Amino acid sequence: MNTMKGQSAVEYIMTYGWAILALMIVLAALVASGVLSPNYLVSEECSLGSNIPCSFAVYNEGGQTKMSLMVYNGFPYKIKITDMNVELRETGESFNFGTISTTPLESGANRTFHGTYTGPMVEANAIKRFSASVIYVSCAPEISESGGCSASGHTISGKVVARVLSE
């Protein structure tokens, strides 16, 4: 009876071995093509809440990683963006957006901010997660009789998930 176990194992391998080999070849092809990589499954997004929708581009240019971030004013009144911070969650290093224009942003209008990453250049085609915060002051008519803006800032936090584009 013991001799039959070996024969049974050989018959199993001979019968189903080709199917297992074909399955391994298909899996290897899928892994090699990048279809099964996590970067393929992660979608890009820019989320700063419903009142400040945003769109973005993160790209490498001249040996540096840069970001163009367009924010829209979804409030029913003017706002003034006073500060912006976008940092890489892995390292904590951020984009330097320079001096932020203090011109109020009309309701329904948008403005694009350009920043340069303070850390080393991020590899192209990598999916990176950033934490973002926008500090703004309200210019609602109820706030000031003279039509100015309030002095107290409000912070909106969100996230940006981006694929870094190559030069």
PDB file of N, CA and C in Angstrom, residues 1 7 19 37 48 58 85 126:
ATOM      1  N   MET A   1       0.808  -1.188   0.000  1.00  0.00           N
ATOM      2  CA  MET A   1       0.000   0.000   0.000  1.00  0.00           C
ATOM      3  C   MET A   1       0.862   1.266   0.000  1.00  0.00           C
ATOM      4  N   GLN A   7       3.131   6.666  -6.371  1.00  0.00           N
ATOM      5  CA  GLN A   7       2.540   6.663  -7.705  1.00  0.00           C
ATOM      6  C   GLN A   7       1.426   7.705  -7.784  1.00  0.00           C
ATOM      7  N   ALA A  19      -1.037  22.928 -15.334  1.00  0.00           N
ATOM      8  CA  ALA A  19      -1.956  24.003 -14.943  1.00  0.00           C
ATOM      9  C   ALA A  19      -1.316  24.912 -13.892  1.00  0.00           C
ATOM     10  N   SER A  37       0.712  46.239  -8.735  1.00  0.00           N
ATOM     11  CA  SER A  37       1.408  47.111  -7.792  1.00  0.00           C
ATOM     12  C   SER A  37       0.409  48.012  -7.073  1.00  0.00           C
ATOM     13  N   LEU A  48      -9.575  69.293   0.617  1.00  0.00           N
ATOM     14  CA  LEU A  48      -9.499  70.326   1.654  1.00  0.00           C
ATOM     15  C   LEU A  48     -10.894  70.702   2.132  1.00  0.00           C
ATOM     16  N   VAL A  58       2.017  67.605  -9.041  1.00  0.00           N
ATOM     17  CA  VAL A  58       3.318  67.473  -8.391  1.00  0.00           C
ATOM     18  C   VAL A  58       4.265  66.930  -9.449  1.00  0.00           C
ATOM     19  N   ASN A  85       0.315  75.190   3.977  1.00  0.00           N
ATOM     20  CA  ASN A  85       1.362  74.233   4.293  1.00  0.00           C
ATOM     21  C   ASN A  85       0.987  72.875   3.708  1.00  0.00           C
ATOM     22  N   ALA A 126       6.240  58.005  -8.355  1.00  0.00           N
ATOM     23  CA  ALA A 126       5.901  57.493  -7.025  1.00  0.00           C
ATOM     24  C   ALA A 126       4.590  58.127  -6.568  1.00  0.00           C
TER      25      ALA A 126
END
